[in-house]
């Protein structure tokens, strides 16, 4: 069995590639060249193919050559603030890439099973009596990134309904772990702590909104869910992937600081504040648990240790 992962050099893609290799699956991944012309590093024992997903011809050529049994579509512009800075790029990148992939599978009449990585950001603002949010909740997006993920999600549904392509749509809540970019909150805090420990910066930790509450799952639990989902998910259906518990960003910061001997002063950085921020997110993954038995296994404290260890040893 062969899996194609778009965005295999990214955070989730590299964890998924390692997991699938462990399951005995052949892994091929698409990547884009970096600005300096080099190919980004990734996990061993996978095959990398260069492909710009916004290029319809290039996408069709890769799908025709690889004819994967499974397609995990993870490549995306995934940072919410970047979608305010460049809304058009986020929409184009995230939506066009997916249209090209699904359309190539349609034109080539392949039996490929497809997993679309959607987001809890699709739900956006959630009312107090809707928590924990399930898949029937109204979508009230609060940023262009969320809109791009709704488009991806609904395109997946449409390609199933119209052409019968077996697409499973994931609505994944926050996922964290070693290897995530410093743009995201836990990595940003852990990197600063590791640098302060090494004396590379003064003991001042810059933060954004510490009151937001998010539902965090370790990325290694998430990729296990993705493998279960693509095998057992009902074609056309959508599933939340979440822990069912929320933590404020301030709590996460305290968890990280408990793992370090340093004392810091915490300072709010205006550039890290957002024009709008979903205040509280808690997901209900009961539908997926009923289907597959999946529940998250890695405690948040263990994830925090792994994230801090990653930045300390980088
Ligand atoms: N990035 C960042 N940096 N966020 C901060 C900071 C900081 O210094 N301080 C506080 N925050 C708050 C943000 O305002 C937000 O409320 C929360 O921490 C999480 O921010 P991110 O880690 O950037 O994640 P996100 O919730 O915007 O989006 C992530 O999760 C989505 C799923 O819910 C991303 O991984 C998305 O791609 C994903 O779809």
Short mmCIF file of C-alpha atoms and ligand atoms in Angstrom, two decimals:
data_model
loop_
_atom_site.label_atom_id
_atom_site.label_comp_id
_atom_site.label_asym_id
_atom_site.label_seq_id
_atom_site.Cartn_x
_atom_site.Cartn_y
_atom_site.Cartn_z
CA UNK A 1 0.00 0.00 0.00
CA UNK A 2 1.26 3.44 -0.89
CA UNK A 3 0.45 6.73 0.83
CA UNK A 4 1.08 10.14 -0.67
CA UNK A 5 1.42 12.93 1.89
CA UNK A 6 1.27 16.53 0.75
CA UNK A 7 3.33 18.75 3.02
CA UNK A 8 5.41 15.81 4.18
CA UNK A 9 8.29 18.07 5.23
CA UNK A 10 6.01 19.98 7.60
CA UNK A 11 5.24 19.37 11.26
CA UNK A 12 2.30 16.97 10.94
CA UNK A 13 3.53 15.49 7.66
CA UNK A 14 6.82 14.32 9.11
CA UNK A 15 5.14 12.74 12.16
CA UNK A 16 2.60 11.04 9.89
CA UNK A 17 5.34 9.74 7.58
CA UNK A 18 7.19 8.15 10.52
CA UNK A 19 3.98 6.61 11.80
CA UNK A 20 2.98 5.15 8.43
CA UNK A 21 6.46 3.71 7.86
CA UNK A 22 6.04 1.94 11.20
CA UNK A 23 2.78 0.48 9.87
CA UNK A 24 4.61 -0.93 6.83
CA UNK A 25 3.16 1.61 4.37
CA UNK A 26 5.25 2.97 1.49
CA UNK A 27 5.41 6.74 1.84
CA UNK A 28 5.84 9.32 -0.90
CA UNK A 29 5.65 12.98 -0.06
CA UNK A 30 5.34 16.21 -1.98
CA UNK A 31 7.38 19.24 -1.10
CA UNK A 32 8.26 22.64 -2.48
CA UNK A 33 11.80 23.90 -2.91
CA UNK A 34 12.91 26.39 -0.26
CA UNK A 35 13.76 29.97 -1.18
CA UNK A 36 17.47 29.11 -1.44
CA UNK A 37 16.66 26.33 -3.93
CA UNK A 38 17.29 23.46 -1.52
CA UNK A 39 14.84 20.68 -0.70
CA UNK A 40 13.75 20.77 2.95
CA UNK A 41 14.95 17.96 5.25
CA UNK A 42 12.50 15.24 6.16
CA UNK A 43 12.27 11.76 7.68
CA UNK A 44 14.39 8.94 6.23
CA UNK A 45 13.04 6.14 4.06
CA UNK A 46 10.41 8.14 2.26
CA UNK A 47 10.52 9.34 -1.32
CA UNK A 48 10.19 13.06 -1.94
CA UNK A 49 8.70 14.50 -5.10
CA UNK A 50 8.74 18.19 -5.82
CA UNK A 51 5.33 19.58 -6.59
CA UNK A 52 3.80 23.03 -6.49
CA UNK A 53 0.19 22.25 -5.59
CA UNK A 54 -1.04 25.51 -7.12
CA UNK A 55 0.13 24.17 -10.49
CA UNK A 56 -2.65 21.98 -11.86
CA UNK A 57 -0.45 20.28 -14.47
CA UNK A 58 2.27 19.46 -11.95
CA UNK A 59 -0.29 17.99 -9.54
CA UNK A 60 -1.88 15.82 -12.19
CA UNK A 61 1.55 14.54 -13.25
CA UNK A 62 2.42 13.50 -9.68
CA UNK A 63 -0.93 11.80 -9.07
CA UNK A 64 -0.72 9.98 -12.43
CA UNK A 65 2.82 8.80 -11.71
CA UNK A 66 2.23 7.74 -8.11
CA UNK A 67 -1.38 6.43 -8.21
CA UNK A 68 -1.46 6.33 -4.37
CA UNK A 69 -3.84 4.11 -2.41
CA UNK A 70 -4.09 6.85 0.21
CA UNK A 71 -3.71 10.60 -0.10
CA UNK A 72 -3.21 12.61 3.08
CA UNK A 73 -3.62 16.25 2.11
CA UNK A 74 -1.80 18.18 4.83
CA UNK A 75 0.01 20.92 2.89
CA UNK A 76 -1.45 24.31 3.80
CA UNK A 77 -0.77 27.80 4.99
CA UNK A 78 -1.68 26.96 8.59
CA UNK A 79 -0.86 30.07 10.66
CA UNK A 80 -3.95 32.13 11.48
CA UNK A 81 -2.21 35.58 11.65
CA UNK A 82 -0.59 35.02 8.23
CA UNK A 83 -4.10 34.75 6.82
CA UNK A 84 -4.86 38.33 7.90
CA UNK A 85 -1.55 39.54 6.47
CA UNK A 86 -2.15 37.78 3.12
CA UNK A 87 -5.73 36.56 2.89
CA UNK A 88 -5.58 36.01 -0.86
CA UNK A 89 -2.46 33.84 -0.59
CA UNK A 90 -3.98 31.71 2.17
CA UNK A 91 -7.23 31.15 0.25
CA UNK A 92 -5.44 30.48 -3.04
CA UNK A 93 -2.80 28.21 -1.57
CA UNK A 94 -5.19 26.14 0.55
CA UNK A 95 -8.13 25.92 -1.84
CA UNK A 96 -6.48 25.70 -5.28
CA UNK A 97 -4.04 23.01 -4.13
CA UNK A 98 -6.86 20.82 -2.94
CA UNK A 99 -9.02 21.35 -6.04
CA UNK A 100 -6.10 20.26 -8.20
CA UNK A 101 -5.55 17.10 -6.15
CA UNK A 102 -9.21 16.06 -6.11
CA UNK A 103 -9.67 16.90 -9.74
CA UNK A 104 -6.62 14.87 -10.75
CA UNK A 105 -8.04 11.86 -8.91
CA UNK A 106 -11.40 12.42 -10.62
CA UNK A 107 -9.93 12.73 -14.12
CA UNK A 108 -7.66 9.71 -13.67
CA UNK A 109 -10.56 7.70 -12.18
CA UNK A 110 -8.38 6.46 -9.30
CA UNK A 111 -9.77 4.63 -6.25
CA UNK A 112 -7.52 6.71 -3.94
CA UNK A 113 -8.87 7.31 -0.42
CA UNK A 114 -8.37 10.94 0.56
CA UNK A 115 -8.00 12.60 3.97
CA UNK A 116 -8.53 16.35 4.20
CA UNK A 117 -6.97 18.12 7.19
CA UNK A 118 -9.60 20.62 8.25
CA UNK A 119 -9.56 22.59 11.48
CA UNK A 120 -11.52 23.51 14.59
CA UNK A 121 -11.09 27.07 13.32
CA UNK A 122 -13.97 26.21 10.96
CA UNK A 123 -16.33 26.36 13.96
CA UNK A 124 -14.86 29.74 14.90
CA UNK A 125 -17.02 31.41 17.52
CA UNK A 126 -18.71 28.76 19.64
CA UNK A 127 -21.53 29.69 22.05
CA UNK A 128 -21.33 28.67 25.72
CA UNK A 129 -24.11 26.09 25.39
CA UNK A 130 -22.42 24.48 22.35
CA UNK A 131 -19.31 23.35 24.25
CA UNK A 132 -17.87 20.77 23.65
CA UNK A 133 -18.52 21.40 19.98
CA UNK A 134 -19.63 18.52 17.78
CA UNK A 135 -19.71 18.12 14.01
CA UNK A 136 -23.28 19.47 13.70
CA UNK A 137 -22.37 22.87 15.10
CA UNK A 138 -22.86 25.94 12.89
CA UNK A 139 -19.62 27.23 11.37
CA UNK A 140 -18.90 30.84 12.38
CA UNK A 141 -15.38 31.45 11.03
CA UNK A 142 -13.36 34.34 12.47
CA UNK A 143 -10.46 34.64 10.01
CA UNK A 144 -9.52 33.97 6.36
CA UNK A 145 -7.65 30.79 7.35
CA UNK A 146 -10.89 29.38 8.77
CA UNK A 147 -12.68 30.24 5.52
CA UNK A 148 -10.01 28.42 3.52
CA UNK A 149 -10.45 25.33 5.73
CA UNK A 150 -14.25 25.42 5.34
CA UNK A 151 -13.74 25.58 1.57
CA UNK A 152 -11.38 22.58 1.72
CA UNK A 153 -13.82 20.69 3.94
CA UNK A 154 -16.83 21.39 1.70
CA UNK A 155 -14.91 20.69 -1.50
CA UNK A 156 -14.12 17.28 -0.04
CA UNK A 157 -17.81 16.72 0.63
CA UNK A 158 -18.77 17.89 -2.86
CA UNK A 159 -16.23 15.65 -4.62
CA UNK A 160 -17.62 12.70 -2.68
CA UNK A 161 -21.26 13.55 -3.41
CA UNK A 162 -20.75 14.38 -7.06
CA UNK A 163 -17.99 11.99 -8.13
CA UNK A 164 -17.91 9.36 -5.37
CA UNK A 165 -14.30 10.07 -4.39
CA UNK A 166 -13.87 8.56 -0.89
CA UNK A 167 -12.91 11.70 1.03
CA UNK A 168 -12.75 11.79 4.83
CA UNK A 169 -12.81 15.29 6.32
CA UNK A 170 -11.03 15.87 9.63
CA UNK A 171 -11.76 18.82 11.89
CA UNK A 172 -8.65 18.73 13.99
CA UNK A 173 -8.34 20.86 17.11
CA UNK A 174 -4.98 22.32 18.18
CA UNK A 175 -2.16 19.85 17.88
CA UNK A 176 1.29 20.35 19.27
CA UNK A 177 4.55 18.50 19.71
CA UNK A 178 8.23 18.38 18.79
CA UNK A 179 9.08 19.85 15.39
CA UNK A 180 6.32 22.46 15.23
CA UNK A 181 7.23 25.90 13.91
CA UNK A 182 7.99 28.63 16.43
CA UNK A 183 5.06 30.59 14.98
CA UNK A 184 2.68 28.48 17.09
CA UNK A 185 2.13 29.16 20.74
CA UNK A 186 3.75 26.25 22.63
CA UNK A 187 6.78 26.18 20.34
CA UNK A 188 7.14 29.94 20.59
CA UNK A 189 7.17 29.81 24.40
CA UNK A 190 9.41 26.71 24.59
CA UNK A 191 11.93 28.20 22.17
CA UNK A 192 12.15 31.39 24.20
CA UNK A 193 12.61 29.38 27.42
CA UNK A 194 15.35 27.23 25.85
CA UNK A 195 17.16 30.36 24.61
CA UNK A 196 16.89 32.06 28.00
CA UNK A 197 18.29 28.89 29.66
CA UNK A 198 21.29 29.05 27.31
CA UNK A 199 21.81 32.74 28.06
CA UNK A 200 21.03 33.66 24.46
CA UNK A 201 18.41 36.23 25.44
CA UNK A 202 17.42 38.21 28.54
CA UNK A 203 14.90 36.54 30.90
CA UNK A 204 11.85 38.19 29.33
CA UNK A 205 9.22 35.96 27.78
CA UNK A 206 7.01 37.58 25.14
CA UNK A 207 3.42 36.41 24.89
CA UNK A 208 0.12 37.22 23.22
CA UNK A 209 -3.37 36.50 24.55
CA UNK A 210 -2.98 34.24 27.61
CA UNK A 211 -6.73 34.05 28.25
CA UNK A 212 -7.67 32.11 25.11
CA UNK A 213 -8.60 28.51 25.80
CA UNK A 214 -7.72 25.75 23.38
CA UNK A 215 -8.15 21.98 23.14
CA UNK A 216 -4.68 20.48 22.63
CA UNK A 217 -3.76 17.00 21.41
CA UNK A 218 -0.25 15.65 20.88
CA UNK A 219 0.60 15.44 17.17
CA UNK A 220 1.53 11.76 17.61
CA UNK A 221 -2.03 11.02 18.75
CA UNK A 222 -3.33 13.05 15.81
CA UNK A 223 -1.41 11.13 13.14
CA UNK A 224 -2.59 7.85 14.68
CA UNK A 225 -6.13 9.21 14.31
CA UNK A 226 -5.48 10.14 10.67
CA UNK A 227 -4.40 6.60 9.83
CA UNK A 228 -7.53 5.19 11.50
CA UNK A 229 -9.70 7.79 9.76
CA UNK A 230 -8.52 7.10 6.24
CA UNK A 231 -9.04 3.37 6.75
CA UNK A 232 -12.35 3.39 8.62
CA UNK A 233 -13.93 6.83 8.08
CA UNK A 234 -17.24 6.87 6.22
CA UNK A 235 -16.63 8.38 2.75
CA UNK A 236 -17.83 11.99 2.63
CA UNK A 237 -18.15 12.26 6.40
CA UNK A 238 -16.37 14.60 8.83
CA UNK A 239 -14.87 13.90 12.25
CA UNK A 240 -13.57 16.03 15.08
CA UNK A 241 -10.16 15.11 16.47
CA UNK A 242 -9.90 16.59 19.95
CA UNK A 243 -9.11 15.80 23.57
CA UNK A 244 -12.39 17.15 24.99
CA UNK A 245 -10.51 19.34 27.45
CA UNK A 246 -9.34 22.92 27.23
CA UNK A 247 -6.37 24.72 28.73
CA UNK A 248 -5.83 28.45 28.79
CA UNK A 249 -2.66 29.62 27.08
CA UNK A 250 -1.57 30.98 30.47
CA UNK A 251 -1.85 27.46 31.96
CA UNK A 252 0.35 26.10 29.18
CA UNK A 253 2.92 28.76 29.88
CA UNK A 254 2.94 27.78 33.57
CA UNK A 255 3.35 24.08 32.65
CA UNK A 256 6.39 24.93 30.54
CA UNK A 257 7.91 27.21 33.16
CA UNK A 258 7.56 24.43 35.78
CA UNK A 259 9.87 22.34 33.60
CA UNK A 260 12.62 24.94 33.69
CA UNK A 261 14.85 26.30 36.46
CA UNK A 262 14.75 29.86 35.07
CA UNK A 263 12.77 32.79 36.40
CA UNK A 264 11.33 35.07 33.75
CA UNK A 265 9.24 38.17 33.49
CA UNK A 266 6.27 37.68 31.19
CA UNK A 267 5.58 40.57 28.86
CA UNK A 268 2.68 41.06 26.48
CA UNK A 269 3.84 41.76 22.93
CA UNK A 270 1.29 43.79 20.96
CA UNK A 271 2.41 42.11 17.73
CA UNK A 272 1.29 38.76 19.15
CA UNK A 273 -2.26 39.97 19.85
CA UNK A 274 -4.84 39.18 17.15
CA UNK A 275 -7.62 41.36 15.72
CA UNK A 276 -9.99 38.57 16.75
CA UNK A 277 -9.23 35.39 18.65
CA UNK A 278 -11.64 32.52 19.21
CA UNK A 279 -11.99 32.76 23.03
CA UNK A 280 -12.70 29.14 23.93
CA UNK A 281 -12.40 25.93 21.98
CA UNK A 282 -13.30 22.48 23.26
CA UNK A 283 -13.99 19.63 20.89
CA UNK A 284 -16.22 16.59 21.10
CA UNK A 285 -14.57 13.65 19.33
CA UNK A 286 -17.18 11.07 20.41
CA UNK A 287 -18.21 10.33 16.82
CA UNK A 288 -14.66 9.36 15.88
CA UNK A 289 -14.12 7.43 19.13
CA UNK A 290 -17.31 5.43 18.49
CA UNK A 291 -16.07 4.59 14.99
CA UNK A 292 -12.48 3.65 15.75
CA UNK A 293 -11.95 3.46 19.51
CA UNK A 294 -9.42 6.30 19.24
CA UNK A 295 -8.76 8.48 22.26
CA UNK A 296 -5.70 10.64 22.89
CA UNK A 297 -3.08 8.83 24.98
CA UNK A 298 -0.28 11.34 25.54
CA UNK A 299 -0.79 13.64 28.56
CA UNK A 300 -0.20 17.34 27.95
CA UNK A 301 2.65 17.39 30.48
CA UNK A 302 4.50 14.76 28.42
CA UNK A 303 3.93 16.77 25.26
CA UNK A 304 5.29 19.89 26.94
CA UNK A 305 8.43 18.02 28.00
CA UNK A 306 8.92 16.80 24.43
CA UNK A 307 8.43 20.30 22.99
CA UNK A 308 10.89 21.86 25.44
CA UNK A 309 13.40 19.04 24.86
CA UNK A 310 13.13 19.64 21.09
CA UNK A 311 14.03 23.33 21.44
CA UNK A 312 16.75 22.68 24.03
CA UNK A 313 18.54 20.24 21.73
CA UNK A 314 18.09 22.14 18.46
N1 LIG B 1 1.20 31.83 18.00
C1 LIG B 1 1.08 32.42 19.21
N2 LIG B 1 2.17 33.05 19.78
N3 LIG B 1 -0.11 32.35 19.81
C2 LIG B 1 -0.22 32.92 21.03
C3 LIG B 1 0.85 33.58 21.68
C4 LIG B 1 2.10 33.64 21.00
O1 LIG B 1 3.07 34.22 21.49
N4 LIG B 1 0.42 34.03 22.88
C5 LIG B 1 -0.86 33.65 22.99
N5 LIG B 1 -1.26 33.00 21.87
C6 LIG B 1 -2.60 32.44 21.64
C7 LIG B 1 -3.25 32.81 20.31
O2 LIG B 1 -3.83 34.11 20.36
C8 LIG B 1 -4.29 31.69 20.21
O3 LIG B 1 -5.41 32.02 20.99
C9 LIG B 1 -3.60 30.49 20.86
O4 LIG B 1 -2.48 31.03 21.58
C10 LIG B 1 -3.11 29.42 19.91
O5 LIG B 1 -2.38 30.04 18.88
P1 LIG B 1 -1.58 29.16 17.79
O6 LIG B 1 -0.65 28.23 18.45
O7 LIG B 1 -1.01 30.13 16.81
O8 LIG B 1 -2.73 28.23 17.15
P2 LIG B 1 -4.18 28.58 16.55
O9 LIG B 1 -5.19 28.19 17.59
O10 LIG B 1 -4.24 29.95 16.00
O11 LIG B 1 -4.27 27.58 15.32
C11 LIG B 1 -3.73 26.28 15.40
O12 LIG B 1 -4.72 25.32 15.65
C12 LIG B 1 -5.68 25.17 14.61
C13 LIG B 1 -6.64 24.07 15.04
O13 LIG B 1 -7.47 24.60 16.00
C14 LIG B 1 -3.01 26.01 14.09
O14 LIG B 1 -2.27 24.79 14.21
C15 LIG B 1 -3.98 25.87 12.95
O15 LIG B 1 -3.30 25.53 11.75
C16 LIG B 1 -5.00 24.80 13.31
O16 LIG B 1 -5.95 24.66 12.29
#
